[in-house]
């Protein structure tokens, strides 16, 4: 069925806004060329979007013709302010940006494990409010949260997860209560890292790939045919529970100790480093396991023990990678998380070599290119998408 005039206008408006977002300020003539719309249609949509406060004249440009300069139209960036949170076991990081995704202010706060639920939530919410004030945001339109644990795909709520602080779950409700006008959503941290790598990082040229998260915990994010796949219960990618050889046992429904986590989790990496004499000075913002891997990478060329440590770590990592590859055939695996980041190309190359020997399916192995900002970047991108879905929607009928 052909679209109604109102629907067609809404589609055209969204198309124009996407081009303005991607290309920056444009003239009406450039919008006409990019959208393929007629000159009257472009004039109408420019008027609609200007009246709605979504775009404004931001300058002029000379064109290759006689007559006055053409007006440049751009998205009104401060039409909405967005916040992103990276919630970890040991603290929280916050960034506030405008509708174009430009970060205006950011901050971080450690939260001690002994802190009670209510004080921890209050500290985190206060940080969000403080960073918003620093950004000049009177109100937040959308808040995106990245957190470890399972997200209920039906209700979008963070579910109870063994070993995670209770304040994680309470934080979502507290933010919604303190910011009643904001849309608050939560997503698994590994999934957000994958979305960021797909949009801005190591998987920009891939519509199908797996992100393998190697950090305090172990997980995977699955992007298939351009779409993030969460699974029926939100648990797709919970490979810490994957049964693998070498653990001396099997995982259970409540304990991943006998699974892949027992070989590649942070505590296992630290124990492996100790057996090979690999040491590292404590880093302020880096888990100890990641510091050990980074130190080994730096000394692998001259220290056989450091090189051997990385070799055995790759032997372990490839067990999880090969299992995922054999089921999904993604063609690309991105190593992320604190340990994956620290290993960089040195670890990725070792895993790539072993995977080629173990699996007949051709698979690239790439290190993350976004570093420690991947989760926060993914939360910002998700918040911006949600805000644009709301703001770019057609106006209700009067």
mmCIF file of N, CA and C in Angstrom, residues 218-312:
data_model
loop_
_atom_site.group_PDB
_atom_site.id
_atom_site.type_symbol
_atom_site.label_atom_id
_atom_site.label_comp_id
_atom_site.label_asym_id
_atom_site.label_seq_id
_atom_site.Cartn_x
_atom_site.Cartn_y
_atom_site.Cartn_z
ATOM 1 N N UNK A 218 33.614 -13.265 31.838
ATOM 2 C CA UNK A 218 33.758 -13.710 30.455
ATOM 3 C C UNK A 218 32.389 -13.663 29.787
ATOM 4 N N UNK A 219 32.347 -13.175 28.566
ATOM 5 C CA UNK A 219 31.079 -13.149 27.845
ATOM 6 C C UNK A 219 31.318 -12.957 26.363
ATOM 7 N N UNK A 220 30.248 -13.007 25.610
ATOM 8 C CA UNK A 220 30.329 -12.779 24.170
ATOM 9 C C UNK A 220 29.088 -12.025 23.734
ATOM 10 N N UNK A 221 29.249 -11.202 22.703
ATOM 11 C CA UNK A 221 28.117 -10.521 22.081
ATOM 12 C C UNK A 221 28.038 -10.987 20.638
ATOM 13 N N UNK A 222 26.816 -11.246 20.173
ATOM 14 C CA UNK A 222 26.610 -11.816 18.848
ATOM 15 C C UNK A 222 25.896 -10.801 17.966
ATOM 16 N N UNK A 223 26.559 -10.373 16.912
ATOM 17 C CA UNK A 223 25.945 -9.494 15.922
ATOM 18 C C UNK A 223 25.845 -10.289 14.632
ATOM 19 N N UNK A 224 24.629 -10.612 14.231
ATOM 20 C CA UNK A 224 24.400 -11.450 13.060
ATOM 21 C C UNK A 224 23.557 -10.681 12.051
ATOM 22 N N UNK A 225 24.068 -10.551 10.833
ATOM 23 C CA UNK A 225 23.366 -9.818 9.770
ATOM 24 C C UNK A 225 23.002 -8.405 10.230
ATOM 25 N N UNK A 226 23.924 -7.782 10.951
ATOM 26 C CA UNK A 226 23.744 -6.407 11.370
ATOM 27 C C UNK A 226 22.901 -6.204 12.605
ATOM 28 N N UNK A 227 22.404 -7.287 13.203
ATOM 29 C CA UNK A 227 21.496 -7.171 14.346
ATOM 30 C C UNK A 227 22.092 -7.845 15.571
ATOM 31 N N UNK A 228 22.049 -7.160 16.694
ATOM 32 C CA UNK A 228 22.477 -7.745 17.954
ATOM 33 C C UNK A 228 21.481 -8.807 18.385
ATOM 34 N N UNK A 229 21.965 -9.999 18.679
ATOM 35 C CA UNK A 229 21.097 -11.108 19.076
ATOM 36 C C UNK A 229 21.255 -11.359 20.572
ATOM 37 N N UNK A 230 20.140 -11.269 21.309
ATOM 38 C CA UNK A 230 20.176 -11.404 22.765
ATOM 39 C C UNK A 230 19.737 -12.787 23.246
ATOM 40 N N UNK A 231 19.022 -13.546 22.427
ATOM 41 C CA UNK A 231 18.532 -14.842 22.854
ATOM 42 C C UNK A 231 17.174 -14.749 23.513
ATOM 43 N N UNK A 232 16.575 -15.888 23.744
ATOM 44 C CA UNK A 232 15.219 -15.947 24.279
ATOM 45 C C UNK A 232 15.118 -15.313 25.665
ATOM 46 N N UNK A 233 16.096 -15.551 26.522
ATOM 47 C CA UNK A 233 16.041 -15.025 27.891
ATOM 48 C C UNK A 233 17.047 -13.912 28.134
ATOM 49 N N UNK A 234 17.697 -13.450 27.069
ATOM 50 C CA UNK A 234 18.711 -12.410 27.225
ATOM 51 C C UNK A 234 20.092 -12.953 27.518
ATOM 52 N N UNK A 235 20.249 -14.268 27.470
ATOM 53 C CA UNK A 235 21.517 -14.869 27.864
ATOM 54 C C UNK A 235 22.416 -15.309 26.726
ATOM 55 N N UNK A 236 22.131 -14.909 25.491
ATOM 56 C CA UNK A 236 23.021 -15.280 24.387
ATOM 57 C C UNK A 236 24.424 -14.744 24.659
ATOM 58 N N UNK A 237 25.413 -15.607 24.512
ATOM 59 C CA UNK A 237 26.790 -15.183 24.731
ATOM 60 C C UNK A 237 27.321 -15.436 26.128
ATOM 61 N N UNK A 238 26.561 -16.127 26.985
ATOM 62 C CA UNK A 238 27.043 -16.417 28.343
ATOM 63 C C UNK A 238 28.041 -17.573 28.305
ATOM 64 N N UNK A 239 29.163 -17.339 27.635
ATOM 65 C CA UNK A 239 30.110 -18.438 27.420
ATOM 66 C C UNK A 239 31.008 -18.705 28.618
ATOM 67 N N UNK A 240 30.880 -17.904 29.671
ATOM 68 C CA UNK A 240 31.596 -18.252 30.888
ATOM 69 C C UNK A 240 31.168 -19.605 31.411
ATOM 70 N N UNK A 241 29.922 -20.020 31.076
ATOM 71 C CA UNK A 241 29.387 -21.319 31.507
ATOM 72 C C UNK A 241 29.700 -22.432 30.504
ATOM 73 N N UNK A 242 30.396 -22.113 29.428
ATOM 74 C CA UNK A 242 30.678 -23.106 28.396
ATOM 75 C C UNK A 242 31.588 -24.212 28.941
ATOM 76 N N UNK A 243 31.171 -25.478 28.869
ATOM 77 C CA UNK A 243 32.058 -26.571 29.301
ATOM 78 C C UNK A 243 33.243 -26.695 28.347
ATOM 79 N N UNK A 244 34.437 -26.675 28.882
ATOM 80 C CA UNK A 244 35.652 -26.799 28.077
ATOM 81 C C UNK A 244 36.624 -27.720 28.790
ATOM 82 N N UNK A 245 37.538 -28.322 28.053
ATOM 83 C CA UNK A 245 38.538 -29.160 28.708
ATOM 84 C C UNK A 245 39.515 -28.324 29.519
ATOM 85 N N UNK A 246 40.069 -28.943 30.554
ATOM 86 C CA UNK A 246 41.126 -28.286 31.311
ATOM 87 C C UNK A 246 40.686 -27.608 32.584
ATOM 88 N N UNK A 247 39.386 -27.645 32.907
ATOM 89 C CA UNK A 247 38.925 -26.970 34.120
ATOM 90 C C UNK A 247 38.841 -27.907 35.312
ATOM 91 N N UNK A 248 38.858 -29.203 35.049
ATOM 92 C CA UNK A 248 38.767 -30.165 36.141
ATOM 93 C C UNK A 248 37.369 -30.362 36.674
ATOM 94 N N UNK A 249 36.370 -29.820 35.979
ATOM 95 C CA UNK A 249 35.000 -29.982 36.441
ATOM 96 C C UNK A 249 34.030 -29.454 35.411
ATOM 97 N N UNK A 250 32.800 -29.299 35.833
ATOM 98 C CA UNK A 250 31.753 -28.789 34.955
ATOM 99 C C UNK A 250 31.059 -27.609 35.621
ATOM 100 N N UNK A 251 30.561 -26.665 34.833
ATOM 101 C CA UNK A 251 29.801 -25.562 35.416
ATOM 102 C C UNK A 251 28.439 -26.049 35.891
ATOM 103 N N UNK A 252 27.791 -25.238 36.719
ATOM 104 C CA UNK A 252 26.425 -25.525 37.145
ATOM 105 C C UNK A 252 25.555 -24.327 36.797
ATOM 106 N N UNK A 253 24.268 -24.446 37.045
ATOM 107 C CA UNK A 253 23.346 -23.368 36.717
ATOM 108 C C UNK A 253 23.624 -22.110 37.532
ATOM 109 N N UNK A 254 24.311 -22.247 38.651
ATOM 110 C CA UNK A 254 24.591 -21.091 39.507
ATOM 111 C C UNK A 254 26.067 -20.791 39.653
ATOM 112 N N UNK A 255 26.925 -21.555 38.997
ATOM 113 C CA UNK A 255 28.365 -21.373 39.172
ATOM 114 C C UNK A 255 29.089 -21.705 37.872
ATOM 115 N N UNK A 256 29.775 -20.717 37.311
ATOM 116 C CA UNK A 256 30.517 -20.958 36.063
ATOM 117 C C UNK A 256 31.947 -21.407 36.346
ATOM 118 N N UNK A 257 32.236 -21.769 37.608
ATOM 119 C CA UNK A 257 33.597 -22.126 37.983
ATOM 120 C C UNK A 257 34.178 -23.291 37.212
ATOM 121 N N UNK A 258 33.357 -24.199 36.717
ATOM 122 C CA UNK A 258 33.883 -25.315 35.945
ATOM 123 C C UNK A 258 33.824 -25.082 34.454
ATOM 124 N N UNK A 259 33.470 -23.866 34.048
ATOM 125 C CA UNK A 259 33.345 -23.563 32.625
ATOM 126 C C UNK A 259 34.507 -22.749 32.087
ATOM 127 N N UNK A 260 34.297 -22.130 30.929
ATOM 128 C CA UNK A 260 35.324 -21.339 30.259
ATOM 129 C C UNK A 260 35.860 -20.228 31.161
ATOM 130 N N UNK A 261 35.022 -19.698 32.027
ATOM 131 C CA UNK A 261 35.442 -18.650 32.963
ATOM 132 C C UNK A 261 36.638 -19.100 33.806
ATOM 133 N N UNK A 262 36.660 -20.403 34.161
ATOM 134 C CA UNK A 262 37.729 -20.923 35.015
ATOM 135 C C UNK A 262 39.075 -20.906 34.306
ATOM 136 N N UNK A 263 39.084 -20.820 32.983
ATOM 137 C CA UNK A 263 40.338 -20.779 32.230
ATOM 138 C C UNK A 263 40.748 -19.375 31.813
ATOM 139 N N UNK A 264 39.757 -18.522 31.538
ATOM 140 C CA UNK A 264 40.088 -17.228 30.935
ATOM 141 C C UNK A 264 39.612 -16.033 31.731
ATOM 142 N N UNK A 265 38.963 -16.237 32.878
ATOM 143 C CA UNK A 265 38.568 -15.123 33.724
ATOM 144 C C UNK A 265 39.768 -14.465 34.370
ATOM 145 N N UNK A 266 39.570 -13.313 34.977
ATOM 146 C CA UNK A 266 40.678 -12.519 35.508
ATOM 147 C C UNK A 266 41.495 -13.275 36.554
ATOM 148 N N UNK A 267 40.828 -13.991 37.459
ATOM 149 C CA UNK A 267 41.573 -14.711 38.500
ATOM 150 C C UNK A 267 42.416 -15.825 37.902
ATOM 151 N N UNK A 268 41.890 -16.498 36.870
ATOM 152 C CA UNK A 268 42.656 -17.557 36.206
ATOM 153 C C UNK A 268 43.855 -16.976 35.468
ATOM 154 N N UNK A 269 43.683 -15.823 34.852
ATOM 155 C CA UNK A 269 44.793 -15.169 34.149
ATOM 156 C C UNK A 269 45.881 -14.771 35.139
ATOM 157 N N UNK A 270 45.484 -14.235 36.305
ATOM 158 C CA UNK A 270 46.466 -13.842 37.313
ATOM 159 C C UNK A 270 47.236 -15.051 37.847
ATOM 160 N N UNK A 271 46.526 -16.151 38.064
ATOM 161 C CA UNK A 271 47.189 -17.366 38.551
ATOM 162 C C UNK A 271 48.161 -17.909 37.506
ATOM 163 N N UNK A 272 47.769 -17.862 36.239
ATOM 164 C CA UNK A 272 48.654 -18.322 35.168
ATOM 165 C C UNK A 272 49.900 -17.456 35.092
ATOM 166 N N UNK A 273 49.737 -16.146 35.242
ATOM 167 C CA UNK A 273 50.883 -15.236 35.212
ATOM 168 C C UNK A 273 51.845 -15.536 36.355
ATOM 169 N N UNK A 274 51.295 -15.811 37.534
ATOM 170 C CA UNK A 274 52.152 -16.110 38.690
ATOM 171 C C UNK A 274 52.988 -17.355 38.439
ATOM 172 N N UNK A 275 52.402 -18.363 37.789
ATOM 173 C CA UNK A 275 53.150 -19.595 37.516
ATOM 174 C C UNK A 275 54.292 -19.369 36.538
ATOM 175 N N UNK A 276 54.184 -18.335 35.746
ATOM 176 C CA UNK A 276 55.241 -18.054 34.766
ATOM 177 C C UNK A 276 56.116 -16.866 35.160
ATOM 178 N N UNK A 277 55.970 -16.412 36.389
ATOM 179 C CA UNK A 277 56.811 -15.337 36.888
ATOM 180 C C UNK A 277 56.536 -13.976 36.272
ATOM 181 N N UNK A 278 55.370 -13.802 35.708
ATOM 182 C CA UNK A 278 55.013 -12.504 35.118
ATOM 183 C C UNK A 278 54.458 -11.609 36.219
ATOM 184 N N UNK A 279 55.012 -10.427 36.364
ATOM 185 C CA UNK A 279 54.574 -9.470 37.379
ATOM 186 C C UNK A 279 54.271 -8.133 36.721
ATOM 187 N N UNK A 280 53.545 -7.300 37.453
ATOM 188 C CA UNK A 280 53.215 -5.964 36.947
ATOM 189 C C UNK A 280 52.904 -5.066 38.120
ATOM 190 N N UNK A 281 53.284 -3.812 37.998
ATOM 191 C CA UNK A 281 52.928 -2.836 39.025
ATOM 192 C C UNK A 281 51.429 -2.553 38.941
ATOM 193 N N UNK A 282 50.776 -2.407 40.073
ATOM 194 C CA UNK A 282 49.329 -2.128 40.048
ATOM 195 C C UNK A 282 49.040 -0.841 39.279
ATOM 196 N N UNK A 283 48.026 -0.898 38.433
ATOM 197 C CA UNK A 283 47.607 0.277 37.680
ATOM 198 C C UNK A 283 46.321 0.814 38.293
ATOM 199 N N UNK A 284 46.213 2.136 38.344
ATOM 200 C CA UNK A 284 45.094 2.754 39.054
ATOM 201 C C UNK A 284 43.745 2.404 38.435
ATOM 202 N N UNK A 285 43.665 2.458 37.126
ATOM 203 C CA UNK A 285 42.383 2.254 36.458
ATOM 204 C C UNK A 285 42.353 0.966 35.642
ATOM 205 N N UNK A 286 43.188 0.002 36.000
ATOM 206 C CA UNK A 286 43.260 -1.225 35.216
ATOM 207 C C UNK A 286 43.262 -2.425 36.143
ATOM 208 N N UNK A 287 42.424 -3.425 35.905
ATOM 209 C CA UNK A 287 42.455 -4.637 36.715
ATOM 210 C C UNK A 287 43.836 -5.287 36.673
ATOM 211 N N UNK A 288 44.170 -5.985 37.752
ATOM 212 C CA UNK A 288 45.513 -6.563 37.851
ATOM 213 C C UNK A 288 45.787 -7.550 36.727
ATOM 214 N N UNK A 289 44.795 -8.358 36.368
ATOM 215 C CA UNK A 289 44.996 -9.337 35.295
ATOM 216 C C UNK A 289 45.360 -8.641 33.985
ATOM 217 N N UNK A 290 44.708 -7.525 33.695
ATOM 218 C CA UNK A 290 45.012 -6.792 32.471
ATOM 219 C C UNK A 290 46.415 -6.202 32.524
ATOM 220 N N UNK A 291 46.816 -5.707 33.693
ATOM 221 C CA UNK A 291 48.173 -5.160 33.836
ATOM 222 C C UNK A 291 49.219 -6.248 33.607
ATOM 223 N N UNK A 292 48.933 -7.465 34.065
ATOM 224 C CA UNK A 292 49.866 -8.580 33.863
ATOM 225 C C UNK A 292 49.997 -8.921 32.378
ATOM 226 N N UNK A 293 48.872 -8.955 31.679
ATOM 227 C CA UNK A 293 48.916 -9.254 30.243
ATOM 228 C C UNK A 293 49.651 -8.158 29.496
ATOM 229 N N UNK A 294 49.395 -6.907 29.867
ATOM 230 C CA UNK A 294 50.080 -5.794 29.200
ATOM 231 C C UNK A 294 51.594 -5.872 29.422
ATOM 232 N N UNK A 295 51.983 -6.225 30.658
ATOM 233 C CA UNK A 295 53.411 -6.361 30.951
ATOM 234 C C UNK A 295 54.022 -7.498 30.140
ATOM 235 N N UNK A 296 53.300 -8.613 30.016
ATOM 236 C CA UNK A 296 53.813 -9.751 29.244
ATOM 237 C C UNK A 296 53.990 -9.380 27.775
ATOM 238 N N UNK A 297 53.046 -8.645 27.228
ATOM 239 C CA UNK A 297 53.164 -8.206 25.827
ATOM 240 C C UNK A 297 54.418 -7.352 25.644
ATOM 241 N N UNK A 298 54.687 -6.487 26.625
ATOM 242 C CA UNK A 298 55.849 -5.620 26.522
ATOM 243 C C UNK A 298 57.176 -6.345 26.615
ATOM 244 N N UNK A 299 57.176 -7.516 27.268
ATOM 245 C CA UNK A 299 58.442 -8.247 27.464
ATOM 246 C C UNK A 299 58.528 -9.537 26.663
ATOM 247 N N UNK A 300 57.507 -9.854 25.889
ATOM 248 C CA UNK A 300 57.478 -11.146 25.193
ATOM 249 C C UNK A 300 58.636 -11.316 24.218
ATOM 250 N N UNK A 301 59.140 -10.223 23.653
ATOM 251 C CA UNK A 301 60.244 -10.328 22.690
ATOM 252 C C UNK A 301 61.568 -10.692 23.310
ATOM 253 N N UNK A 302 61.710 -10.445 24.613
ATOM 254 C CA UNK A 302 62.995 -10.696 25.274
ATOM 255 C C UNK A 302 62.894 -11.682 26.425
ATOM 256 N N UNK A 303 61.702 -11.963 26.884
ATOM 257 C CA UNK A 303 61.503 -12.838 28.038
ATOM 258 C C UNK A 303 60.708 -14.070 27.612
ATOM 259 N N UNK A 304 61.349 -15.240 27.523
ATOM 260 C CA UNK A 304 60.638 -16.465 27.116
ATOM 261 C C UNK A 304 59.467 -16.816 28.021
ATOM 262 N N UNK A 305 59.569 -16.507 29.307
ATOM 263 C CA UNK A 305 58.475 -16.823 30.226
ATOM 264 C C UNK A 305 57.242 -15.985 29.905
ATOM 265 N N UNK A 306 57.448 -14.705 29.574
ATOM 266 C CA UNK A 306 56.322 -13.841 29.210
ATOM 267 C C UNK A 306 55.670 -14.328 27.919
ATOM 268 N N UNK A 307 56.506 -14.721 26.951
ATOM 269 C CA UNK A 307 55.966 -15.237 25.689
ATOM 270 C C UNK A 307 55.212 -16.530 25.919
ATOM 271 N N UNK A 308 55.727 -17.391 26.795
ATOM 272 C CA UNK A 308 55.055 -18.661 27.079
ATOM 273 C C UNK A 308 53.713 -18.412 27.767
ATOM 274 N N UNK A 309 53.674 -17.448 28.669
ATOM 275 C CA UNK A 309 52.419 -17.082 29.329
ATOM 276 C C UNK A 309 51.370 -16.670 28.296
ATOM 277 N N UNK A 310 51.746 -15.826 27.339
ATOM 278 C CA UNK A 310 50.804 -15.399 26.303
ATOM 279 C C UNK A 310 50.373 -16.563 25.420
ATOM 280 N N UNK A 311 51.304 -17.479 25.150
ATOM 281 C CA UNK A 311 50.961 -18.649 24.337
ATOM 282 C C UNK A 311 49.896 -19.506 25.028
ATOM 283 N N UNK A 312 50.081 -19.736 26.322
ATOM 284 C CA UNK A 312 49.122 -20.579 27.040
ATOM 285 C C UNK A 312 47.789 -19.851 27.206
#
